[in-house]
CSV table of C-alpha atoms in Angstrom, one decimal:
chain,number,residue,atom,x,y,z
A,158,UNK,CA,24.8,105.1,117.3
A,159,UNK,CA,26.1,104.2,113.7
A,160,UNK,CA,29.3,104.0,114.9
A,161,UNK,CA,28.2,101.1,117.9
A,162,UNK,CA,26.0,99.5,115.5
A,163,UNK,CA,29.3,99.0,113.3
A,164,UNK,CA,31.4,97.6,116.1
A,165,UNK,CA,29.0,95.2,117.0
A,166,UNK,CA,28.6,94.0,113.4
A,167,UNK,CA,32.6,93.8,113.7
A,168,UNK,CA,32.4,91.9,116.4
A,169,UNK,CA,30.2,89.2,115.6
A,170,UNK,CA,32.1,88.3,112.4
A,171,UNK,CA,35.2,88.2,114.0
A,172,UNK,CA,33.6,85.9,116.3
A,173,UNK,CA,32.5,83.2,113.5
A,174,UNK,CA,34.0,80.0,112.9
A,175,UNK,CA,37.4,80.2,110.9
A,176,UNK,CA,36.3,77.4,108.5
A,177,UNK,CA,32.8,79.4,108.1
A,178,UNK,CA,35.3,81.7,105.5
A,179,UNK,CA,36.1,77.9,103.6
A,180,UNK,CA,37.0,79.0,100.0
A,181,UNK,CA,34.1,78.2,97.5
A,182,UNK,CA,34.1,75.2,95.0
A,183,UNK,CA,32.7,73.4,92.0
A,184,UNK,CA,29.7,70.8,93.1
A,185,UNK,CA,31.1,69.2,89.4
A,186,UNK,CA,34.8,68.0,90.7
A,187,UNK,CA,35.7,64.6,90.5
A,188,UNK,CA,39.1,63.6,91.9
A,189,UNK,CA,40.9,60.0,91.9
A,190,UNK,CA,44.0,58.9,93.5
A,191,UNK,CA,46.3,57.3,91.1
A,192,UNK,CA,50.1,56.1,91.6
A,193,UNK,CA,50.1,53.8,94.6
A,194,UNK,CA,50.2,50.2,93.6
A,195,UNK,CA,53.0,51.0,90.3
A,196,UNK,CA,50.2,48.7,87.8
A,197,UNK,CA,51.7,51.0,85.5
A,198,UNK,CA,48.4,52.7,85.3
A,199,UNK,CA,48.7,56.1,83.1
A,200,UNK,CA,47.2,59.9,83.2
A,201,UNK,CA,45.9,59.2,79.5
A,202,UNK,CA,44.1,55.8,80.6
A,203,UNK,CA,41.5,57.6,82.9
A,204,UNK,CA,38.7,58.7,80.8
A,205,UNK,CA,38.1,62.1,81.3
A,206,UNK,CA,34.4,64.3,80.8
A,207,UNK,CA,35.4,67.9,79.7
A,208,UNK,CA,32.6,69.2,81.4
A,209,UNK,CA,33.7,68.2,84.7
A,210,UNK,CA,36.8,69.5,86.8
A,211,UNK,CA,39.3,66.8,87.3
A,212,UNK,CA,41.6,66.4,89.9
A,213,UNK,CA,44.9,63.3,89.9
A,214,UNK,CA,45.8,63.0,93.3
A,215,UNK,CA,49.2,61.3,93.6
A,216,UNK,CA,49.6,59.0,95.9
A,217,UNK,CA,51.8,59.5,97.9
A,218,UNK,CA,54.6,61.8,98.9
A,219,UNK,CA,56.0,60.6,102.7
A,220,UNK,CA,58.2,62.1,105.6
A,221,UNK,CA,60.2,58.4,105.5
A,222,UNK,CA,63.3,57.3,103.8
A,223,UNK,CA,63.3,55.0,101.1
A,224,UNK,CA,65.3,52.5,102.6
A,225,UNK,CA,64.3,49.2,102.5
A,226,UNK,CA,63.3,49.4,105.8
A,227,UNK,CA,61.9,53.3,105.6
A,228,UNK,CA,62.1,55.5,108.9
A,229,UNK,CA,60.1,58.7,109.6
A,230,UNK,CA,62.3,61.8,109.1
A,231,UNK,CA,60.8,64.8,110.6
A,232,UNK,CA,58.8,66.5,107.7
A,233,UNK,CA,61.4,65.7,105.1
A,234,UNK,CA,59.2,64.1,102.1
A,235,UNK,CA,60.1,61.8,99.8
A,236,UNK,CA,58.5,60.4,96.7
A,237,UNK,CA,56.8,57.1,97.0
A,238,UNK,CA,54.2,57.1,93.8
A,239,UNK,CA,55.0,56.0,90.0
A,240,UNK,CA,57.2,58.8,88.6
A,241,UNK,CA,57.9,56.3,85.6
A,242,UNK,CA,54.4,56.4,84.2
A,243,UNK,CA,53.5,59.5,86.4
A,244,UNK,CA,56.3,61.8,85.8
A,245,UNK,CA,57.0,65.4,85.1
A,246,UNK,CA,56.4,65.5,81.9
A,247,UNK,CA,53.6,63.4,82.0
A,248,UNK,CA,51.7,66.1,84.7
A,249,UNK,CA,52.4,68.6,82.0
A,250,UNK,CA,50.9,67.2,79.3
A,251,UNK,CA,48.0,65.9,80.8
A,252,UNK,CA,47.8,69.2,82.7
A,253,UNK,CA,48.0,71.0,78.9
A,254,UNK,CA,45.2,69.0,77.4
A,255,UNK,CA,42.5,70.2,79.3
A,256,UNK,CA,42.5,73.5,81.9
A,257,UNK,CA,40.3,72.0,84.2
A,258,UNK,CA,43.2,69.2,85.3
A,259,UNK,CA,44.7,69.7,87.9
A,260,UNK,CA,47.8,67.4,89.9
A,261,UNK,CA,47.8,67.4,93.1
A,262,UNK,CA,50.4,65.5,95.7
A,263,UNK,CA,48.9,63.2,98.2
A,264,UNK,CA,50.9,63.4,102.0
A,265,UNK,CA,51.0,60.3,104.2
A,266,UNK,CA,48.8,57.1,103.6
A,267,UNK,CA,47.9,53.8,104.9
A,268,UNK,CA,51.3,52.2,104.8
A,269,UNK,CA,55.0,52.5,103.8
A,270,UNK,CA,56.9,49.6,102.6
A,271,UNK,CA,55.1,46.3,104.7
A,272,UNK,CA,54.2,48.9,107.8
A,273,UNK,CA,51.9,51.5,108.5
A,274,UNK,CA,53.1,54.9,107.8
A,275,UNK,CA,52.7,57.2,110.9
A,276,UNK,CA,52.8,60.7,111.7
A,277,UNK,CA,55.6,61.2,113.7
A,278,UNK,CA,57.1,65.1,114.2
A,279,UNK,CA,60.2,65.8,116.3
A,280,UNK,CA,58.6,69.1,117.0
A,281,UNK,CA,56.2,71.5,115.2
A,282,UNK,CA,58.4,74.2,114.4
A,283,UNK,CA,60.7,71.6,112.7
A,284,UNK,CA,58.4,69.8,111.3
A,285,UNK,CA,56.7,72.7,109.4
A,286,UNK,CA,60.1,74.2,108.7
A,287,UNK,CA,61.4,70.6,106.7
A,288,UNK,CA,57.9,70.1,105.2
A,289,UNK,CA,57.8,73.5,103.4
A,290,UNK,CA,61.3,73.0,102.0
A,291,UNK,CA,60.9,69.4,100.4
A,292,UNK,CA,57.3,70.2,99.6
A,293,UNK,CA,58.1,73.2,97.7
A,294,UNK,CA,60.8,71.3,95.8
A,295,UNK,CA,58.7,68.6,94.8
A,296,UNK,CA,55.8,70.7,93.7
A,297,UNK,CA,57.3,73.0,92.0
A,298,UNK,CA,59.9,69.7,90.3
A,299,UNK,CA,56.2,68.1,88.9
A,300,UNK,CA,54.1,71.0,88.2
A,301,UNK,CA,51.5,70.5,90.9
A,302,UNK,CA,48.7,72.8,92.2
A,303,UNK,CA,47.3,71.2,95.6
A,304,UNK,CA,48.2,68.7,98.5
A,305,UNK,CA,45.9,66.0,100.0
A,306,UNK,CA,46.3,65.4,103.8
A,307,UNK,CA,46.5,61.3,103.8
A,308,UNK,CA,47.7,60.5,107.5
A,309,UNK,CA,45.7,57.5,109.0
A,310,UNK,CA,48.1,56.3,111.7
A,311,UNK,CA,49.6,58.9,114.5
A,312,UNK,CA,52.3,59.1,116.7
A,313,UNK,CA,51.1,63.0,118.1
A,314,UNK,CA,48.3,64.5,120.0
A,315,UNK,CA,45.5,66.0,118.0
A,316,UNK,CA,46.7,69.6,118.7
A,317,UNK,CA,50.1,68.9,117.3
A,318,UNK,CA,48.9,67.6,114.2
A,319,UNK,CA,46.6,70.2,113.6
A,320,UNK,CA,48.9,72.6,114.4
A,321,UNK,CA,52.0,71.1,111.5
A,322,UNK,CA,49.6,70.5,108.8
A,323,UNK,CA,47.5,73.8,109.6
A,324,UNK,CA,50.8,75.7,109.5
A,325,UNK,CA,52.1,73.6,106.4
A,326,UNK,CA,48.8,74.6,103.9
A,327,UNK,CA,49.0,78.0,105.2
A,328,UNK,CA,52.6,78.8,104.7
A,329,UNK,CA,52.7,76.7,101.0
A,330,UNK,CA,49.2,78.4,99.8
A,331,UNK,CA,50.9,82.1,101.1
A,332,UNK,CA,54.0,81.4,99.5
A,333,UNK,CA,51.8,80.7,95.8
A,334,UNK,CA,52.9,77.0,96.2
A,335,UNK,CA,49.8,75.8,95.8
A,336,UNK,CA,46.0,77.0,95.2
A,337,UNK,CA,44.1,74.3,97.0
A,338,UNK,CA,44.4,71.3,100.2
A,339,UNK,CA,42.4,68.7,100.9
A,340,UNK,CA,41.7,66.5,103.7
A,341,UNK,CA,41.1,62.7,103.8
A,342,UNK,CA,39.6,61.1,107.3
A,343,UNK,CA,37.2,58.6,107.8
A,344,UNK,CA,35.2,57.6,110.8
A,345,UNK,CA,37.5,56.1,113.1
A,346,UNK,CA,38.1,57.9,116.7
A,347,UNK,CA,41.8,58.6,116.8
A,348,UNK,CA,41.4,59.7,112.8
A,349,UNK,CA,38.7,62.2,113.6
A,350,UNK,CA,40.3,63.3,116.5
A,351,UNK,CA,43.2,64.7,114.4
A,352,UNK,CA,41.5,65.7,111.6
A,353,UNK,CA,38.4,67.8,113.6
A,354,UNK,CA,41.5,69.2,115.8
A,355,UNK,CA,43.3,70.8,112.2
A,356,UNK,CA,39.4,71.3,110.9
A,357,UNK,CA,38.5,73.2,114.0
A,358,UNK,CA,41.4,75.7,114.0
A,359,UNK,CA,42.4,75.4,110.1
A,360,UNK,CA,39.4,74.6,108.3
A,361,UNK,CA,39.3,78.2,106.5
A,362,UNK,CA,42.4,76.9,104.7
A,363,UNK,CA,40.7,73.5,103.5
A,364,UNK,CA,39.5,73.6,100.6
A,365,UNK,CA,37.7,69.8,100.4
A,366,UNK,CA,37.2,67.0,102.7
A,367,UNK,CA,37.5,63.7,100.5
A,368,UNK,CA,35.8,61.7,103.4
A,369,UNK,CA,36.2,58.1,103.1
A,370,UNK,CA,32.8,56.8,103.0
A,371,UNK,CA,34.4,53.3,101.2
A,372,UNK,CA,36.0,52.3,105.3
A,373,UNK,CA,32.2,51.9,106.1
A,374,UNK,CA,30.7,48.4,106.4
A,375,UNK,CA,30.4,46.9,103.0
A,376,UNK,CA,26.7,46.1,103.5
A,377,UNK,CA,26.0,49.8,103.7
A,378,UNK,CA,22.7,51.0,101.9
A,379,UNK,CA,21.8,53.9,100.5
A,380,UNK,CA,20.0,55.2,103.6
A,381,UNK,CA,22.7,54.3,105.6
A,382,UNK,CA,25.2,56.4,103.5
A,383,UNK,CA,23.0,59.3,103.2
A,384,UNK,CA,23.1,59.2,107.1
A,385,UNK,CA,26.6,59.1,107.0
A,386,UNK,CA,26.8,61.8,105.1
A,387,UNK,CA,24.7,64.2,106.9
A,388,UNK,CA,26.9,63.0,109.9
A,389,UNK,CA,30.5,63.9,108.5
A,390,UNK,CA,28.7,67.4,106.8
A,391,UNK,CA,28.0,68.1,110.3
A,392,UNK,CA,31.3,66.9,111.6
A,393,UNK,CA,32.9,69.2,108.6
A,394,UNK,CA,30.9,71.9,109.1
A,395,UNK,CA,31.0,74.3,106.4
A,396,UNK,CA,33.2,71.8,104.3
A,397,UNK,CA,32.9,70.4,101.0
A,398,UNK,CA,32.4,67.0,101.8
A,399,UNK,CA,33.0,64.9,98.7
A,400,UNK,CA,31.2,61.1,98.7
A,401,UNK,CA,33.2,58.6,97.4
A,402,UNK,CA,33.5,54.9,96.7
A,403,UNK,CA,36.0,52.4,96.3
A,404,UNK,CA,36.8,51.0,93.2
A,405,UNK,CA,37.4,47.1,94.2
A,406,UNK,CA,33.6,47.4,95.8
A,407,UNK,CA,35.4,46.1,99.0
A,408,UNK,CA,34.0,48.9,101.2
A,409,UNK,CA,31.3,51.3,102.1
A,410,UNK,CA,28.2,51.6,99.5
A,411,UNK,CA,29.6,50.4,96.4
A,412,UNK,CA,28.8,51.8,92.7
A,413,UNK,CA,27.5,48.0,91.8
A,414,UNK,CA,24.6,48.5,95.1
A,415,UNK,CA,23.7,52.0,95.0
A,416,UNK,CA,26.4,54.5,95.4
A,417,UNK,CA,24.9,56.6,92.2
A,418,UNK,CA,21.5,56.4,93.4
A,419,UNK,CA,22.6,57.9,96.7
A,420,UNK,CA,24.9,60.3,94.3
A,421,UNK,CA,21.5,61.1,92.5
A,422,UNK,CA,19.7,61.8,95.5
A,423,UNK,CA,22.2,64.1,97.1
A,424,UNK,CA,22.0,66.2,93.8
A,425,UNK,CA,18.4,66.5,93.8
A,426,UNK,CA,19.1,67.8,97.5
A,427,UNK,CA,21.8,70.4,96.4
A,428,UNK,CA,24.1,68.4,98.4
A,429,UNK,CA,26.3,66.5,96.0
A,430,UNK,CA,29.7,68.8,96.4
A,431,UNK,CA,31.8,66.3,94.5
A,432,UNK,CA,33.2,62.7,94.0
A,433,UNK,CA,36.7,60.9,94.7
A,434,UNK,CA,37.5,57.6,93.8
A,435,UNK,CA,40.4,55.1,95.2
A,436,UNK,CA,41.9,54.0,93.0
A,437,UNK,CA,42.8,54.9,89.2
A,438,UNK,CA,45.0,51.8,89.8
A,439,UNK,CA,42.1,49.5,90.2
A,440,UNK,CA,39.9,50.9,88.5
A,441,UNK,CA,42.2,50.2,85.3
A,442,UNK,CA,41.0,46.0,85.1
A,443,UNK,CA,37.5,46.9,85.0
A,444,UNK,CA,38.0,49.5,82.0
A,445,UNK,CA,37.4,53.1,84.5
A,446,UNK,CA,34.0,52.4,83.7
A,447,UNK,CA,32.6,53.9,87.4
A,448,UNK,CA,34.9,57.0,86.8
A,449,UNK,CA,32.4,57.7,83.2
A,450,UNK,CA,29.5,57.1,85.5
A,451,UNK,CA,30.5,59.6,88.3
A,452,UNK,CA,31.7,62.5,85.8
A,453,UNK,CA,28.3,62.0,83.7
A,454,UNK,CA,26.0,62.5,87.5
A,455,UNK,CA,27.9,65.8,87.9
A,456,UNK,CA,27.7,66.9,84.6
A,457,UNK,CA,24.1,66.4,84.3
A,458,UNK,CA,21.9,69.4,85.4
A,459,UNK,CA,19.7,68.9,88.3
C-alpha cells in the first residue's frame, strides 16, 4: 500500500505545470533598461539603493547585421546598445561596487535602424545552434549574468518561438552562461501568443516576466492597473510579474498619477514581486528621480 501511495504522489507532481517549479526571487528587485537611445547615459548616473537588488538590462543585442540597412541573420547577434559609455569595463566596475548588480543583455526590441526588428529563424535547430555561439561570446566578452527576451514583432508561429528561445535559456543557463532570463510582453494578441506559447512549455526556465504595463492606455488609473495586473499574474501563472512604468509618462499608469500608490497597494497585498523601468535613458533629464522612488517602496517593510 505504501508503495501505491508513493506512485501516485509521483505521479501527480510529474503531472504539474513546468513553470509551477519557476526559480524563486527577491519581491525587492528593481531592473531598468539602459543603452538604447546612445544619450550617453552612464552605469554611475543611475542612483542606486543598496538595499535593493539591481538589475541594468542592456538594450539590445539583435540577430541583424549592422549594415546601414540591417537584415535578420538567423540567431547570429550583434551588439546594438552603447558599448562607449556601457562597455566592458564599465559592467565590471559597476558590477564590483555593489554584489547585488547585476548586467544582463536584452535580445530583440521594438525596432532596428528606422524598421521594426522581427523574429525571423531559418529553422529552430539553426537558430538555437547560432544563438548559443554569439551569445556565449558576447556574455562572456562584457561580464553578464542574464538575458531579457525583447521580441515585439514576429515572423514565426508561436510554437517555433517558444520552442528557439525555450531551447536558447535552457542550453545558456546549463552551460553556466547565465543564472537568470527574463521575459518582456505586453498585451497585444500576436505578443502574447508567442510569449504564453514559450511560458506554457518553458516557463520553469523564466525567471521574471517584466510585463509592460507602460503599452496600456495612458489614462489608466490605479484600479485599472491593479486589474491588469491580476490579469497578466493569471496569464503568467506562477511568474514573477514585475509592474513597471515608463519613464517619459507617455504610457500606461504613470509615476506622476498613481503608479506608487498602486506599487503601495500591491505590497500591502504581498503581491509587489518587483519593478522595471524604460528607460535609464530618459530618465537621465528628469534627474532618475522615479528610479529613488521605486527602490525606496521595495525597501520599505510592509
Amino acid at each position: 500500500m505504501m508503495i501505491l501511495q508513493a506512485l501516485f504522489l509521483l505521479a501527480i507532481l510529474q503531472a504539474l505545470p513546468n513553470h509551477a517549479a519557476a526559480p524563486t526571487a527577491t519581491a525587492d528587485l528593481f531592473r531598468e533598461y539602459i543603452g538604447a537611445e546612445f544619450n550617453n547615459v552612464k552605469f554611475t548616473d543611475v542612483p542606486i539603493n543598496p538595499q535593493v537588488d539591481f538589475h541594468f538590462l542592456l538594450a539590445f543585442a539583435i540577430d541583424y547585421d549592422t549594415s546601414g540597412s540591417p537584415s535578420p541573420t538567423n540567431g547570429q547577434f550583434n551588439v546594438f546598445w552603447d558599448t562607449d559609455n556601457l562597455g566592458a569595463s564599465q559592467i565590471s566596475s559597476i558590477k564590483s561596487q555593489n554584489p547585488k548588480i547585476k548586467v544582463a543583455l536584452s535580445l530583440g526590441g521594438d525596432s532596428v535602424s528606422n524598421g521594426n526588428c522581427y523574429f525571423t529563424p531559418s529553422s529552430v535547430d539553426s537558430w538555437v545552434s547560432n544563438a548559443v555561439t554569439s551569445l556565449t561570446a558576447v556574455i562572456r566578452k562584457y561580464n553578464l549574468d542574464g538575458i531579457d527576451i525583447d521580441y515585439e514583432h514576429f515572423k514565426s508561429n508561436p510554437d517555433t518561438f517558444a520552442e528557439c528561445i525555450g531551447r536558447l535559456i535552457t542550453t545558456l543557463k546549463n552551460n553556466g552562461v547565465i543564472s537568470f532570463a527574463s521575459i518582456a510582453p505586453f498585451d497585444d494578441p500576436e505578443v502574447q501568443s508567442h510569449y504564453q506559447a514559450l511560458w506554457n512549455k518553458y516557463g520553469n526556465v523564466i525567471d521574471y516576466v517584466n510585463f509592460q504595463f507602460y503599452a496600456y492606455d495612458q489614462e489608466t488609473s490605479v484600479d485599472q492597473f491593479l486589474k491588469y495586473y491580476d490579469e497578466q499574474s493569471s496569464n503568467y501563472d506562477g511568474g514573477k510579474v514585475l509592474v513597471s512604468f515608463i519613464s517619459d509618462g507617455s504610457g500606461g499608469l504613470s509615476p506622476a498619477d498613481g503608479f506608487f500608490k498602486a506599487c503601495d497597494r500591491l505590497k500591502k497585498q504581498g503581491k509587489l514581486q518587483g519593478i522595471f523601468a524604460w528607460s535609464a535613458d530618459d530618465s537621465k533629464a528628469n534627474g532618475f528621480r522615479y528610479e529613488r522612488q521605486s527602490q525606496a517602496v521595495l525597501a520599505t517593510p510592509n
